Amino acid sequence: MISKSIFSFFICFLIFLFSEQSYSGEVSDVIVKSKINKDTILIGDHVELQVTIDCKPGTKIIWPDIHDMFTELELLEKSKIDTVSNSGRTTLNTNITLTCFREGIYTIPSLVFMYEKNSSLYPAKTDSLILVVNTIKKLDADI
């Protein structure tokens, strides 16, 4: 007779085994990521927001209008979209240069991209990011 704990372990193992097999090898239609080159800057310094989209070749991507997204941060520049095809996937990259002239902790909002699949539109979004903007402290004149 099999003990109850061994039987429970065996059932858990089978669930784990089959759940791993059902997800192995699957790649999402569209994967979007964003990162910043530094999470703390001084007032007026620049920070680079890199946006990367990984998708199947030929996937139609609708980019958000980023010009009105940054309320507290100032958009300085957006690079052209660089497209690289490799291993049956297409990667789209762009860099967005931002700055800020007020001290504080700011959220770089999630960017929502839309992509078309089977004549329907689906969202794919980045994570929001935190940027800390520091000021330069004055030195006392009486040194």
PDB file of C-alpha atoms in Angstrom:
ATOM      1  CA  MET A   1       0.000   0.000   0.000  1.00  0.00           C
ATOM      2  CA  ILE A   2       1.354   3.432  -1.003  1.00  0.00           C
ATOM      3  CA  SER A   3       1.512   5.934   1.796  1.00  0.00           C
ATOM      4  CA  LYS A   4      -0.532   9.110   1.468  1.00  0.00           C
ATOM      5  CA  SER A   5       2.554  11.396   1.366  1.00  0.00           C
ATOM      6  CA  ILE A   6       4.217   9.405  -1.428  1.00  0.00           C
ATOM      7  CA  PHE A   7       0.966   9.409  -3.402  1.00  0.00           C
ATOM      8  CA  SER A   8       0.626  13.215  -2.931  1.00  0.00           C
ATOM      9  CA  PHE A   9       4.238  13.724  -4.027  1.00  0.00           C
ATOM     10  CA  PHE A  10       3.655  11.586  -7.123  1.00  0.00           C
ATOM     11  CA  ILE A  11       0.523  13.569  -8.085  1.00  0.00           C
ATOM     12  CA  CYS A  12       2.359  16.886  -7.590  1.00  0.00           C
ATOM     13  CA  PHE A  13       5.257  15.612  -9.687  1.00  0.00           C
ATOM     14  CA  LEU A  14       2.905  14.607 -12.521  1.00  0.00           C
ATOM     15  CA  ILE A  15       1.180  18.003 -12.458  1.00  0.00           C
ATOM     16  CA  PHE A  16       4.557  19.741 -12.587  1.00  0.00           C
ATOM     17  CA  LEU A  17       5.779  17.494 -15.388  1.00  0.00           C
ATOM     18  CA  PHE A  18       2.736  18.020 -17.601  1.00  0.00           C
ATOM     19  CA  SER A  19       2.509  21.752 -16.921  1.00  0.00           C
ATOM     20  CA  GLU A  20       6.156  22.188 -17.971  1.00  0.00           C
ATOM     21  CA  GLN A  21       5.611  20.242 -21.174  1.00  0.00           C
ATOM     22  CA  SER A  22       2.584  22.274 -22.157  1.00  0.00           C
ATOM     23  CA  TYR A  23       4.570  25.542 -22.033  1.00  0.00           C
ATOM     24  CA  SER A  24       7.921  24.429 -23.371  1.00  0.00           C
ATOM     25  CA  GLY A  25       8.888  25.898 -26.719  1.00  0.00           C
ATOM     26  CA  GLU A  26       6.079  28.448 -26.835  1.00  0.00           C
ATOM     27  CA  VAL A  27       7.035  32.011 -27.634  1.00  0.00           C
ATOM     28  CA  SER A  28       4.564  34.855 -27.254  1.00  0.00           C
ATOM     29  CA  ASP A  29       3.474  36.632 -30.408  1.00  0.00           C
ATOM     30  CA  VAL A  30       4.821  39.964 -29.188  1.00  0.00           C
ATOM     31  CA  ILE A  31       7.150  40.646 -26.258  1.00  0.00           C
ATOM     32  CA  VAL A  32       7.839  44.273 -25.325  1.00  0.00           C
ATOM     33  CA  LYS A  33      10.465  45.419 -22.849  1.00  0.00           C
ATOM     34  CA  SER A  34      11.802  48.722 -21.672  1.00  0.00           C
ATOM     35  CA  LYS A  35      14.777  49.687 -19.559  1.00  0.00           C
ATOM     36  CA  ILE A  36      16.622  52.833 -18.614  1.00  0.00           C
ATOM     37  CA  ASN A  37      20.392  53.198 -18.647  1.00  0.00           C
ATOM     38  CA  LYS A  38      20.347  54.669 -15.116  1.00  0.00           C
ATOM     39  CA  ASP A  39      17.661  54.969 -12.477  1.00  0.00           C
ATOM     40  CA  THR A  40      19.083  58.075 -10.757  1.00  0.00           C
ATOM     41  CA  ILE A  41      20.119  61.315 -12.444  1.00  0.00           C
ATOM     42  CA  LEU A  42      20.912  64.895 -11.492  1.00  0.00           C
ATOM     43  CA  ILE A  43      18.593  67.690 -12.621  1.00  0.00           C
ATOM     44  CA  GLY A  44      19.111  68.291 -16.341  1.00  0.00           C
ATOM     45  CA  ASP A  45      20.980  65.041 -16.985  1.00  0.00           C
ATOM     46  CA  HIS A  46      19.796  62.741 -19.744  1.00  0.00           C
ATOM     47  CA  VAL A  47      18.445  59.232 -19.335  1.00  0.00           C
ATOM     48  CA  GLU A  48      18.021  56.760 -22.193  1.00  0.00           C
ATOM     49  CA  LEU A  49      14.841  54.700 -22.293  1.00  0.00           C
ATOM     50  CA  GLN A  50      15.419  51.679 -24.514  1.00  0.00           C
ATOM     51  CA  VAL A  51      12.326  50.006 -25.937  1.00  0.00           C
ATOM     52  CA  THR A  52      12.604  46.548 -27.496  1.00  0.00           C
ATOM     53  CA  ILE A  53       9.859  44.623 -29.265  1.00  0.00           C
ATOM     54  CA  ASP A  54      10.324  40.978 -30.198  1.00  0.00           C
ATOM     55  CA  CYS A  55       7.736  39.593 -32.617  1.00  0.00           C
ATOM     56  CA  LYS A  56       7.076  37.198 -35.444  1.00  0.00           C
ATOM     57  CA  PRO A  57       8.142  38.541 -38.851  1.00  0.00           C
ATOM     58  CA  GLY A  58       5.410  40.542 -40.550  1.00  0.00           C
ATOM     59  CA  THR A  59       3.546  41.357 -37.329  1.00  0.00           C
ATOM     60  CA  LYS A  60       1.904  44.769 -37.599  1.00  0.00           C
ATOM     61  CA  ILE A  61       2.856  46.869 -34.563  1.00  0.00           C
ATOM     62  CA  ILE A  62       1.052  50.116 -33.696  1.00  0.00           C
ATOM     63  CA  TRP A  63       3.337  52.350 -31.648  1.00  0.00           C
ATOM     64  CA  PRO A  64       1.879  54.664 -28.994  1.00  0.00           C
ATOM     65  CA  ASP A  65       2.180  58.427 -29.407  1.00  0.00           C
ATOM     66  CA  ILE A  66       4.866  59.092 -26.826  1.00  0.00           C
ATOM     67  CA  HIS A  67       4.970  62.875 -27.151  1.00  0.00           C
ATOM     68  CA  ASP A  68       2.180  63.414 -24.612  1.00  0.00           C
ATOM     69  CA  MET A  69       3.020  60.501 -22.301  1.00  0.00           C
ATOM     70  CA  PHE A  70       5.703  62.133 -20.191  1.00  0.00           C
ATOM     71  CA  THR A  71       4.006  64.806 -18.096  1.00  0.00           C
ATOM     72  CA  GLU A  72       6.825  65.533 -15.634  1.00  0.00           C
ATOM     73  CA  LEU A  73       9.709  64.417 -17.835  1.00  0.00           C
ATOM     74  CA  GLU A  74      10.844  66.167 -20.978  1.00  0.00           C
ATOM     75  CA  LEU A  75      11.211  64.176 -24.204  1.00  0.00           C
ATOM     76  CA  LEU A  76      14.405  65.293 -25.937  1.00  0.00           C
ATOM     77  CA  GLU A  77      14.782  62.786 -28.753  1.00  0.00           C
ATOM     78  CA  LYS A  78      13.476  59.520 -30.177  1.00  0.00           C
ATOM     79  CA  SER A  79      15.760  57.500 -32.396  1.00  0.00           C
ATOM     80  CA  LYS A  80      14.647  55.805 -35.585  1.00  0.00           C
ATOM     81  CA  ILE A  81      13.382  52.255 -35.168  1.00  0.00           C
ATOM     82  CA  ASP A  82      16.123  49.705 -35.778  1.00  0.00           C
ATOM     83  CA  THR A  83      14.866  46.366 -37.135  1.00  0.00           C
ATOM     84  CA  VAL A  84      16.851  43.129 -36.807  1.00  0.00           C
ATOM     85  CA  SER A  85      15.683  39.708 -38.041  1.00  0.00           C
ATOM     86  CA  ASN A  86      17.204  36.639 -36.429  1.00  0.00           C
ATOM     87  CA  SER A  87      16.126  33.019 -35.842  1.00  0.00           C
ATOM     88  CA  GLY A  88      12.618  33.457 -37.227  1.00  0.00           C
ATOM     89  CA  ARG A  89      11.902  36.513 -35.047  1.00  0.00           C
ATOM     90  CA  THR A  90      12.060  40.254 -35.638  1.00  0.00           C
ATOM     91  CA  THR A  91      13.400  42.667 -33.038  1.00  0.00           C
ATOM     92  CA  LEU A  92      12.528  46.357 -33.122  1.00  0.00           C
ATOM     93  CA  ASN A  93      14.619  48.757 -31.024  1.00  0.00           C
ATOM     94  CA  THR A  94      14.373  52.467 -30.323  1.00  0.00           C
ATOM     95  CA  ASN A  95      15.941  54.790 -27.780  1.00  0.00           C
ATOM     96  CA  ILE A  96      14.101  57.680 -26.178  1.00  0.00           C
ATOM     97  CA  THR A  97      16.139  60.413 -24.496  1.00  0.00           C
ATOM     98  CA  LEU A  98      14.464  62.054 -21.491  1.00  0.00           C
ATOM     99  CA  THR A  99      15.442  64.703 -18.961  1.00  0.00           C
ATOM    100  CA  CYS A 100      13.906  66.422 -15.953  1.00  0.00           C
ATOM    101  CA  PHE A 101      14.443  69.810 -14.341  1.00  0.00           C
ATOM    102  CA  ARG A 102      12.706  69.179 -11.013  1.00  0.00           C
ATOM    103  CA  GLU A 103      13.912  67.060  -8.141  1.00  0.00           C
ATOM    104  CA  GLY A 104      11.724  64.080  -7.292  1.00  0.00           C
ATOM    105  CA  ILE A 105      10.779  60.496  -7.934  1.00  0.00           C
ATOM    106  CA  TYR A 106       9.062  59.978 -11.268  1.00  0.00           C
ATOM    107  CA  THR A 107       7.323  57.091 -12.972  1.00  0.00           C
ATOM    108  CA  ILE A 108       8.092  56.430 -16.593  1.00  0.00           C
ATOM    109  CA  PRO A 109       4.708  55.086 -17.652  1.00  0.00           C
ATOM    110  CA  SER A 110       4.038  51.741 -19.220  1.00  0.00           C
ATOM    111  CA  LEU A 111       4.026  51.966 -23.011  1.00  0.00           C
ATOM    112  CA  VAL A 112       1.107  50.139 -24.629  1.00  0.00           C
ATOM    113  CA  PHE A 113       1.655  48.805 -28.119  1.00  0.00           C
ATOM    114  CA  MET A 114      -1.060  47.212 -30.208  1.00  0.00           C
ATOM    115  CA  TYR A 115      -0.447  44.346 -32.587  1.00  0.00           C
ATOM    116  CA  GLU A 116      -2.641  42.628 -35.112  1.00  0.00           C
ATOM    117  CA  LYS A 117      -3.332  38.904 -35.049  1.00  0.00           C
ATOM    118  CA  ASN A 118      -6.136  37.184 -36.969  1.00  0.00           C
ATOM    119  CA  SER A 119      -7.648  40.572 -37.930  1.00  0.00           C
ATOM    120  CA  SER A 120      -7.963  41.607 -34.264  1.00  0.00           C
ATOM    121  CA  LEU A 121      -5.870  44.033 -32.213  1.00  0.00           C
ATOM    122  CA  TYR A 122      -4.173  42.957 -28.980  1.00  0.00           C
ATOM    123  CA  PRO A 123      -2.209  45.012 -26.440  1.00  0.00           C
ATOM    124  CA  ALA A 124       1.378  44.385 -25.403  1.00  0.00           C
ATOM    125  CA  LYS A 125       2.871  46.687 -22.802  1.00  0.00           C
ATOM    126  CA  THR A 126       6.109  47.453 -21.057  1.00  0.00           C
ATOM    127  CA  ASP A 127       6.519  47.702 -17.321  1.00  0.00           C
ATOM    128  CA  SER A 128       6.538  51.168 -15.806  1.00  0.00           C
ATOM    129  CA  LEU A 129       9.918  52.317 -14.504  1.00  0.00           C
ATOM    130  CA  ILE A 130      11.022  54.578 -11.632  1.00  0.00           C
ATOM    131  CA  LEU A 131      13.453  57.464 -12.153  1.00  0.00           C
ATOM    132  CA  VAL A 132      14.950  59.446  -9.258  1.00  0.00           C
ATOM    133  CA  VAL A 133      16.030  63.008 -10.045  1.00  0.00           C
ATOM    134  CA  ASN A 134      18.373  64.616  -7.511  1.00  0.00           C
ATOM    135  CA  THR A 135      19.509  68.201  -7.150  1.00  0.00           C
ATOM    136  CA  ILE A 136      23.027  69.396  -6.548  1.00  0.00           C
ATOM    137  CA  LYS A 137      23.443  70.507  -2.950  1.00  0.00           C
ATOM    138  CA  LYS A 138      24.880  73.988  -2.320  1.00  0.00           C
ATOM    139  CA  LEU A 139      28.082  74.231  -0.371  1.00  0.00           C
ATOM    140  CA  ASP A 140      28.181  76.687   2.501  1.00  0.00           C
ATOM    141  CA  ALA A 141      30.198  79.828   1.700  1.00  0.00           C
ATOM    142  CA  ASP A 142      31.765  79.777   5.174  1.00  0.00           C
ATOM    143  CA  ILE A 143      34.279  76.998   4.632  1.00  0.00           C
TER     144      ILE A 143
END
